[in-house]
CSV table of C-alpha atoms in Angstrom, one decimal:
chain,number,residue,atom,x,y,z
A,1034,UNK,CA,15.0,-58.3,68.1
A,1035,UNK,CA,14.1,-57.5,71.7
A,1036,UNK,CA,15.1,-59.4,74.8
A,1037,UNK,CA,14.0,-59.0,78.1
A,1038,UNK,CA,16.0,-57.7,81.1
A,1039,UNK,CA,14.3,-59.6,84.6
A,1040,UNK,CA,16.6,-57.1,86.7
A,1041,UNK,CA,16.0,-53.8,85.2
A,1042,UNK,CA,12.6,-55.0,84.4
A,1043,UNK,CA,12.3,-53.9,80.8
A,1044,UNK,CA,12.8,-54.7,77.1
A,1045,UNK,CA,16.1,-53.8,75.2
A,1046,UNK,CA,17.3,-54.1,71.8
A,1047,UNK,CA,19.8,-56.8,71.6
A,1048,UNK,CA,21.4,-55.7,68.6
A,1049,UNK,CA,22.1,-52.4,70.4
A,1050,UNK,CA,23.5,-53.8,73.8
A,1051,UNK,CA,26.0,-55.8,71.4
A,1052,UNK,CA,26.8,-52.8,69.6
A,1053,UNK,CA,27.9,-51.3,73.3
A,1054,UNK,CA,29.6,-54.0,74.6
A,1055,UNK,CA,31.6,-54.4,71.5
A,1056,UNK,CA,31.9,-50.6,70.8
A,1057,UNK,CA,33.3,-50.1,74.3
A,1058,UNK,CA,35.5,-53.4,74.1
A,1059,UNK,CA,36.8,-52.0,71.2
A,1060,UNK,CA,38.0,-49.3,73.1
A,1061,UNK,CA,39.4,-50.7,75.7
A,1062,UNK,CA,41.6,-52.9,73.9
A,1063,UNK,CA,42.8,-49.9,71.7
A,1064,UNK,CA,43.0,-47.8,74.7
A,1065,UNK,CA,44.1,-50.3,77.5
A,1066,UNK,CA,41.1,-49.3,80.1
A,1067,UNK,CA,38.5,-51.4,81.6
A,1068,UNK,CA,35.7,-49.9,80.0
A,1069,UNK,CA,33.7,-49.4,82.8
A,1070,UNK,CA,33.4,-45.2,82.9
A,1071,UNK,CA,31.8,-45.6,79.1
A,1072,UNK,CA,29.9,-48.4,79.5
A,1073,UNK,CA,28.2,-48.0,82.6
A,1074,UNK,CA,27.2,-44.1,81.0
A,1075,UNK,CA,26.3,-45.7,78.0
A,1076,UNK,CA,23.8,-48.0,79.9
A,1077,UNK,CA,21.9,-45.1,81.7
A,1078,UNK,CA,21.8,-43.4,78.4
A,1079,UNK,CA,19.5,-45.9,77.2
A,1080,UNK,CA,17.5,-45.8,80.0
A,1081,UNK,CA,18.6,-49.3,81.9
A,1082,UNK,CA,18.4,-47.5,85.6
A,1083,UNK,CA,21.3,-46.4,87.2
A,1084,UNK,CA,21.7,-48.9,90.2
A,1085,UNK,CA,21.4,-51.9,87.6
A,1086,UNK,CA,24.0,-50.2,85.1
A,1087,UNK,CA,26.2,-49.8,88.0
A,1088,UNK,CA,26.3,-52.7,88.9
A,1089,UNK,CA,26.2,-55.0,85.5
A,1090,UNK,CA,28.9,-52.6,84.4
A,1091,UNK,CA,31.4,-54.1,87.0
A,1092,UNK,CA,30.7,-57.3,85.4
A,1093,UNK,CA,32.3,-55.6,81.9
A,1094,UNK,CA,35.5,-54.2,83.9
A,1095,UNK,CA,36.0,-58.1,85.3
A,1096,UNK,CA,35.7,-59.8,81.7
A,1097,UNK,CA,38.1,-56.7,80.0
A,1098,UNK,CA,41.0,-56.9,83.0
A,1099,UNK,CA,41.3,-60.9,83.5
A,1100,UNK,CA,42.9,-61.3,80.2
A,1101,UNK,CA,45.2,-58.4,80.2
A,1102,UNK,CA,46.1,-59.7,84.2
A,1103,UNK,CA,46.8,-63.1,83.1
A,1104,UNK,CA,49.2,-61.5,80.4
A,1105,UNK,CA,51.1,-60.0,82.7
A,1106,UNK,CA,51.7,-62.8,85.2
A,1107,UNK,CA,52.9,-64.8,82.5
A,1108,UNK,CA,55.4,-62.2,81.7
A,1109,UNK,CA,56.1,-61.4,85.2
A,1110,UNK,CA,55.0,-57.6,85.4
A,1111,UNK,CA,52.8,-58.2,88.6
A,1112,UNK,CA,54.3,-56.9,91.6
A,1113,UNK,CA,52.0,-59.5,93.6
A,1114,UNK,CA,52.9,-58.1,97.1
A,1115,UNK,CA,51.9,-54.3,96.2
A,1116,UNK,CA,48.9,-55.8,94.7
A,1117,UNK,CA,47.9,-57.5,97.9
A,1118,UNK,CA,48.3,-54.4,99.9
A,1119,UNK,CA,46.2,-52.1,97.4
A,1120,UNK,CA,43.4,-55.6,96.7
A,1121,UNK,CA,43.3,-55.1,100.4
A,1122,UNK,CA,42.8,-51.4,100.8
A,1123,UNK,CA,40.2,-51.8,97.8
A,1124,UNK,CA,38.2,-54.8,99.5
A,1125,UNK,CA,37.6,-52.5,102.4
A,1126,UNK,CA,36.8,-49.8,100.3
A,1127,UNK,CA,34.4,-51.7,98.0
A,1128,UNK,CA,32.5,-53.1,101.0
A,1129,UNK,CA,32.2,-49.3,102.6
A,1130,UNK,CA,30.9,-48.2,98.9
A,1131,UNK,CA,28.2,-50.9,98.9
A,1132,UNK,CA,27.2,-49.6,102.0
A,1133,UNK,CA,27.1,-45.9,100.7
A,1134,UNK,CA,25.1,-47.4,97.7
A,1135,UNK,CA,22.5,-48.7,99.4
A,1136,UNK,CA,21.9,-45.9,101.6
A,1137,UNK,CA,22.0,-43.7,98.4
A,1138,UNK,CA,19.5,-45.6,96.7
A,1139,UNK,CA,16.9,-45.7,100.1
A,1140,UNK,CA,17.0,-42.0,100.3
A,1141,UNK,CA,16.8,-41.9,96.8
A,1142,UNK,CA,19.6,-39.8,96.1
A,1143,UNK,CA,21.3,-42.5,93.8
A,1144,UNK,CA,20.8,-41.7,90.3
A,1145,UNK,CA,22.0,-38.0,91.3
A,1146,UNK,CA,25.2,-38.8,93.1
A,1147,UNK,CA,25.9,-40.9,90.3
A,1148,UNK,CA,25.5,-38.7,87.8
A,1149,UNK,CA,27.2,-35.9,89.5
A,1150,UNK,CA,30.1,-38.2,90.2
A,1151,UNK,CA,30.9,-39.1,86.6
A,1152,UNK,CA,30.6,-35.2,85.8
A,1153,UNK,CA,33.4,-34.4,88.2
A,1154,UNK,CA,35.4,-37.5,87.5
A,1155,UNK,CA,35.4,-37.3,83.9
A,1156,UNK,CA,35.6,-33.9,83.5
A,1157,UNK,CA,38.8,-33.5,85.2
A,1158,UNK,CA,40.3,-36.7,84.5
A,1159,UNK,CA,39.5,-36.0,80.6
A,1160,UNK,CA,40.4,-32.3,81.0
A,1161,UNK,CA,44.1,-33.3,82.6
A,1162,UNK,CA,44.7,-36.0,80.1
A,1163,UNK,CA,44.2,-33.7,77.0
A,1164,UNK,CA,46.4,-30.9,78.4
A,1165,UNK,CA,49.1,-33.6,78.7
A,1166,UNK,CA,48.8,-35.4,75.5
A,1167,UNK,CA,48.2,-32.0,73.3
A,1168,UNK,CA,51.7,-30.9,75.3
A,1169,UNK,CA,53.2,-34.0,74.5
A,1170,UNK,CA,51.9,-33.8,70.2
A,1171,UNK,CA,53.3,-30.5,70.4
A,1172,UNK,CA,56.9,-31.5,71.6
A,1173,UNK,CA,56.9,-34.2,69.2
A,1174,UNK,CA,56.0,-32.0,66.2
A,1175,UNK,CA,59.0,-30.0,67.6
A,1176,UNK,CA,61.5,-32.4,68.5
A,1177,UNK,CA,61.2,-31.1,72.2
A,1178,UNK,CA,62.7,-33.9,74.6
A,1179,UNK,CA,59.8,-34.6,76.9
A,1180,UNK,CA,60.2,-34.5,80.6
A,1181,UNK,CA,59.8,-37.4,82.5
A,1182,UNK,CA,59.2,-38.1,85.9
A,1183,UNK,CA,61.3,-40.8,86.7
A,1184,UNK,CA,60.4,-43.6,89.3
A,1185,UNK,CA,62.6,-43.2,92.7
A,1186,UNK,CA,62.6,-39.5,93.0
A,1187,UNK,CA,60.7,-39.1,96.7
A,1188,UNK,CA,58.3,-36.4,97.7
A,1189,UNK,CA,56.5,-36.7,101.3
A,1190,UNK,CA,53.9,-39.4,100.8
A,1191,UNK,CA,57.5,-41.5,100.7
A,1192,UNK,CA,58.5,-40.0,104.6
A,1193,UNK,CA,55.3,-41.6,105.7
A,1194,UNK,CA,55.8,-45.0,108.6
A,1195,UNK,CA,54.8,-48.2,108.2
A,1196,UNK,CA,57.2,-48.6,104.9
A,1197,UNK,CA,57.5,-51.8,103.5
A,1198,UNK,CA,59.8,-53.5,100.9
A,1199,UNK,CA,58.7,-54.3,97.1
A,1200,UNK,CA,61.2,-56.1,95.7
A,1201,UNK,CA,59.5,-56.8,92.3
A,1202,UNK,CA,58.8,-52.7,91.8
A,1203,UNK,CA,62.0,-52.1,93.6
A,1204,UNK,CA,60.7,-49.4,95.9
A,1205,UNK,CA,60.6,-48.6,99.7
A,1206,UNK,CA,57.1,-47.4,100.6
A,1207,UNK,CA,54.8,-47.1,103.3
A,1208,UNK,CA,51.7,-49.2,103.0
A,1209,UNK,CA,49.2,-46.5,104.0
A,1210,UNK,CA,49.5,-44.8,100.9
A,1211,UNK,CA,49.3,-47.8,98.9
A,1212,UNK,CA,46.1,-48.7,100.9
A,1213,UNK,CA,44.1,-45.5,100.6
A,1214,UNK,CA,44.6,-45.9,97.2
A,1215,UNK,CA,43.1,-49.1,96.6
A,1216,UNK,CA,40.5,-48.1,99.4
A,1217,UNK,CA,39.5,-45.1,97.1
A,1218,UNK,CA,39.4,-46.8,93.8
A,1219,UNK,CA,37.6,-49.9,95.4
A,1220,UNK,CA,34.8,-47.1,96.6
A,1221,UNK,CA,34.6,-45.9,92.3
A,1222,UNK,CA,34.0,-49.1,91.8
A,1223,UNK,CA,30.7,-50.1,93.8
A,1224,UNK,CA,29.6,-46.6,93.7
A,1225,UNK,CA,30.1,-45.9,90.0
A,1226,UNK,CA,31.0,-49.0,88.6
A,1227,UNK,CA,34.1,-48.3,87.3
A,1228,UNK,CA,37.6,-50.3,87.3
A,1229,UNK,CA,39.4,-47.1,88.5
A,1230,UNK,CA,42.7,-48.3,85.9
A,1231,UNK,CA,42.4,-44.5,84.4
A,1232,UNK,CA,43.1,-43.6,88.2
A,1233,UNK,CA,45.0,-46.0,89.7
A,1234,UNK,CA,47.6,-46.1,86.8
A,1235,UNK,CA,48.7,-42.2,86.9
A,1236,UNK,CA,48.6,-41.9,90.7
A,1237,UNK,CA,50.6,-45.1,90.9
A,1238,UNK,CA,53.2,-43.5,88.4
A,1239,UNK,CA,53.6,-39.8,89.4
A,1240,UNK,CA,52.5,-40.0,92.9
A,1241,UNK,CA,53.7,-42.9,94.5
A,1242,UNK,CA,56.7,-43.3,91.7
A,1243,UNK,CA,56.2,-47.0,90.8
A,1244,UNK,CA,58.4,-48.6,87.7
A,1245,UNK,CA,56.0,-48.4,84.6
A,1246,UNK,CA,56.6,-51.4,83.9
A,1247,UNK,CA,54.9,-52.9,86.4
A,1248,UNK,CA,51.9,-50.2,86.9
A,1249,UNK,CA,49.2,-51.8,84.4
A,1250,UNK,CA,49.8,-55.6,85.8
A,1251,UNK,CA,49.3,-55.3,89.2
A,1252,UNK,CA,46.4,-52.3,88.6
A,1253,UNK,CA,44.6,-54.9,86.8
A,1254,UNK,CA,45.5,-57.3,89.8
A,1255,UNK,CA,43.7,-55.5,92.1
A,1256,UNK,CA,41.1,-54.4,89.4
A,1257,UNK,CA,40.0,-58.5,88.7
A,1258,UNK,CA,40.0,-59.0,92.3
A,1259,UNK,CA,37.8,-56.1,93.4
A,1260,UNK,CA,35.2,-55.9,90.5
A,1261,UNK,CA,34.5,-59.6,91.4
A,1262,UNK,CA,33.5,-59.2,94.8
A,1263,UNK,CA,31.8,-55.6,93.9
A,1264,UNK,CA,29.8,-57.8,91.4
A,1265,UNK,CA,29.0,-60.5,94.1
A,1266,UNK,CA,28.3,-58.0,97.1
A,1267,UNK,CA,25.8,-56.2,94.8
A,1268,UNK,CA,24.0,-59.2,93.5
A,1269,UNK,CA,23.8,-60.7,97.1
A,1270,UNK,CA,22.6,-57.4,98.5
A,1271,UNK,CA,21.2,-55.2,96.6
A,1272,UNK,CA,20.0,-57.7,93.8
A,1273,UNK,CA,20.9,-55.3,91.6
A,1274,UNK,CA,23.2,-57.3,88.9
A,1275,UNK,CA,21.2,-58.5,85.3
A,1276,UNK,CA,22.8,-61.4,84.8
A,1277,UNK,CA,21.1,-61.7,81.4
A,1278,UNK,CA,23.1,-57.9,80.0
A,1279,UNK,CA,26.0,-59.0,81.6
A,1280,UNK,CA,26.1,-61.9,79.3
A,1281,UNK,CA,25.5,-60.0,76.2
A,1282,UNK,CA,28.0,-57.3,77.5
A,1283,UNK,CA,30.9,-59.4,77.9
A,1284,UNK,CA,30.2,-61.4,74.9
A,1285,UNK,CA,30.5,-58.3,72.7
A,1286,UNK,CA,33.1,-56.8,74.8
A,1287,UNK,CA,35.4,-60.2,74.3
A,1288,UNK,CA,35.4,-59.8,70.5
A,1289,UNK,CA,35.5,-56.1,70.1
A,1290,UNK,CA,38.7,-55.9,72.3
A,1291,UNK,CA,40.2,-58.4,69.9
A,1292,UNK,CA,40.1,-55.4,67.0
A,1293,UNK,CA,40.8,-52.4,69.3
A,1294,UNK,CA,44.2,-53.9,70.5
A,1295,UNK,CA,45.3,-54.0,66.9
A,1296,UNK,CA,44.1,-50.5,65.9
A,1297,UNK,CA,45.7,-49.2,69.2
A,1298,UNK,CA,48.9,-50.8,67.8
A,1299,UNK,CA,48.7,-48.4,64.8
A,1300,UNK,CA,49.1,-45.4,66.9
A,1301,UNK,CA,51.5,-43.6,69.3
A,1302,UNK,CA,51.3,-42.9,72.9
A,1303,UNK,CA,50.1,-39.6,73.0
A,1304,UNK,CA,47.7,-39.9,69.9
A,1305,UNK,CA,46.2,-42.6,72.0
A,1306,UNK,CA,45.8,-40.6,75.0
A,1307,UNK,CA,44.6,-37.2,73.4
A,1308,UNK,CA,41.5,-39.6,71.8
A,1309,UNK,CA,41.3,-41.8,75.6
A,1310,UNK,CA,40.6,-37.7,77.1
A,1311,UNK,CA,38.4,-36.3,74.0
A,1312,UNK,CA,36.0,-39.8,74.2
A,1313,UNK,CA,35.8,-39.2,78.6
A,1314,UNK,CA,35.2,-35.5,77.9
A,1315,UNK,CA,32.5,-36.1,75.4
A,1316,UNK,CA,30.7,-38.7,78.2
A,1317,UNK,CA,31.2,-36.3,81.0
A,1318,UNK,CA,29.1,-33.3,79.3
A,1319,UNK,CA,26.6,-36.2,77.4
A,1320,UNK,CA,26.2,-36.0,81.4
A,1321,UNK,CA,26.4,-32.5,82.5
A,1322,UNK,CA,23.9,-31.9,79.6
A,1323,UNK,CA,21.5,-34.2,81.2
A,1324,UNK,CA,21.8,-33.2,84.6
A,1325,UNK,CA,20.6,-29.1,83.8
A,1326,UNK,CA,18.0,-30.4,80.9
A,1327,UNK,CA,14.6,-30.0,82.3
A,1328,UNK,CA,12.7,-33.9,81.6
A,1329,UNK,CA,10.1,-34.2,79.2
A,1330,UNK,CA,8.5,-35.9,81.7
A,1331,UNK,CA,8.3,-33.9,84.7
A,1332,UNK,CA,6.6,-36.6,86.9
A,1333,UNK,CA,7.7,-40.5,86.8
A,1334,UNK,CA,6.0,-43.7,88.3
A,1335,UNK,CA,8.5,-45.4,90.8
A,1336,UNK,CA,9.0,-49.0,92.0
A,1337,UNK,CA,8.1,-49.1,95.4
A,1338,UNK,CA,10.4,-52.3,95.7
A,1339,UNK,CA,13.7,-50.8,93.8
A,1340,UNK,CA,13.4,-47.1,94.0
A,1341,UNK,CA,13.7,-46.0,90.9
């Protein structure tokens, strides 16, 4: 069965766009994430073009993080204020990334800076991930005490000015930090799609030394926030969002989340995390492969209206 996509002009398998969305919902309920690195990958894969994936991805990353944010305010795990300062920062850094898009995608450089950025991305996120959690397996199996870095030990991002109170994280930070964090991960997400949760979450942990306990909360409250108004700048723009796979996405992504949280239940932390940095590994040298792969097609007809 085969339904038509009006944005990225061309005629998809439903059956397999379902399978996607819920495939990658599955995983980010088991694994906590947005789901935007895979699914956005995933999407260019089977050939829906890069500026539409991109953008209908961000869609996914806004239906995955709602429900985990509202969670979290109604256990009071959002440090609303940090989140303000980092939505803020990522706002800023969404609009910026738009821009970069566009002018991207009229020099017709896109689908390569794309591509090249989820190669790097992936590749060293994955690669730093599986170090850790193989370290962390190995400990276990030992019954080696694993060393933590605890939140309140300072470094020199925490002698920067402008510092500012957060009573709910309990910490005394400057904002600039804080902001050129958000402003970074709210450039991921307009460029590439992405939430930025597999980014924001570490940094905000080991860099800026934020209580776990309310990392994921206020990361998805800046996550919700940002994807929405990546979503609306690139439909108003760049007219670039499918509002048609979008709907199937979330659908599928809504009820495969609903199995992945119980299956990540089943397993422990760094089980979870050794499988998170094989699956981003796997994605960033699908990529790689694709990038040095001579085409079968060595010549291509292009839109003259969208560029690709």
């Amino acid at each position: 069965m085969t339904v038509y996509l009006p944005i990225a002009e061309l005629s998809v398998n439903i059956f397999v766009i379902l399978g996607m969305g819920a495939a990658v919902g599955f995983l980010s309920g088991m694994f906590g994430v947005g789901g935007g690195f895979l699914i956005t990958p995933l999407l260019i894969f089977y050939n829906i073009p890069p500026v539409v994936a991109v953008a209908t991805g961000a869609n996914q990353v806004v239906a995955s993080s709602i429900s985990g944010a509202i969670t979290h305010f109604r256990r009071g795990t959002i440090d609303v204020k940090l989140g303000t300062v980092l939505l803020g920062g990522g706002l800023v850094g969404a609009t910026v990334g738009v821009w970069l898009f566009s002018l991207l995608r009229r020099m017709g450089q896109l689908d390569l800076v794309i591509s090249l950025l989820y190669v790097v991305l992936l590749g060293s996120v994955g690669g730093l991930m599986l170090w850790e959690s193989v370290g962390a397996m190995r400990k276990a199996a030992k019954n080696l005490p694993t060393a933590l870095r605890r939140p309140g030990q300072h470094i020199w991002i925490h002698g920067l000015p402008l510092k500012m109170r957060f009573k709910k994280s309990k910490i005394y930070l400057s904002v600039i930090p804080v902001a050129t964090l958000g402003f970074f991960i709210g450039m991921l997400t307009s460029i590439m799609g992405v939430g930025g949760g597999f980014i924001m979450v570490p940094a905000m942990i080991y860099l800026l030394r934020i209580p776990t306990n309310v990392v994921v909360g206020t990361s998805l409250f800046q996550i919700v926030f940002v994807s929405a108004y990546t979503v609306l700048v690139q439909a108003s723009t760049n007219y670039t969002v499918d509002i048609v796979l979008a709907f199937v996405l979330m659908i599928a992504g809504v009820i495969g989340a609903q199995y992945g949280v119980r299956v990540g239940q089943r397993l422990r932390g760094e089980q979870l995390r050794a499988l998170l940095a094989l699956l981003v590994l796997a994605v960033g040298i699908r990529l790689a492969i694709d990038l040095v792969i001579p085409p079968e097609d060595v010549y291509s007809v292009v839109s003259a209206g969208f560029g690709y």
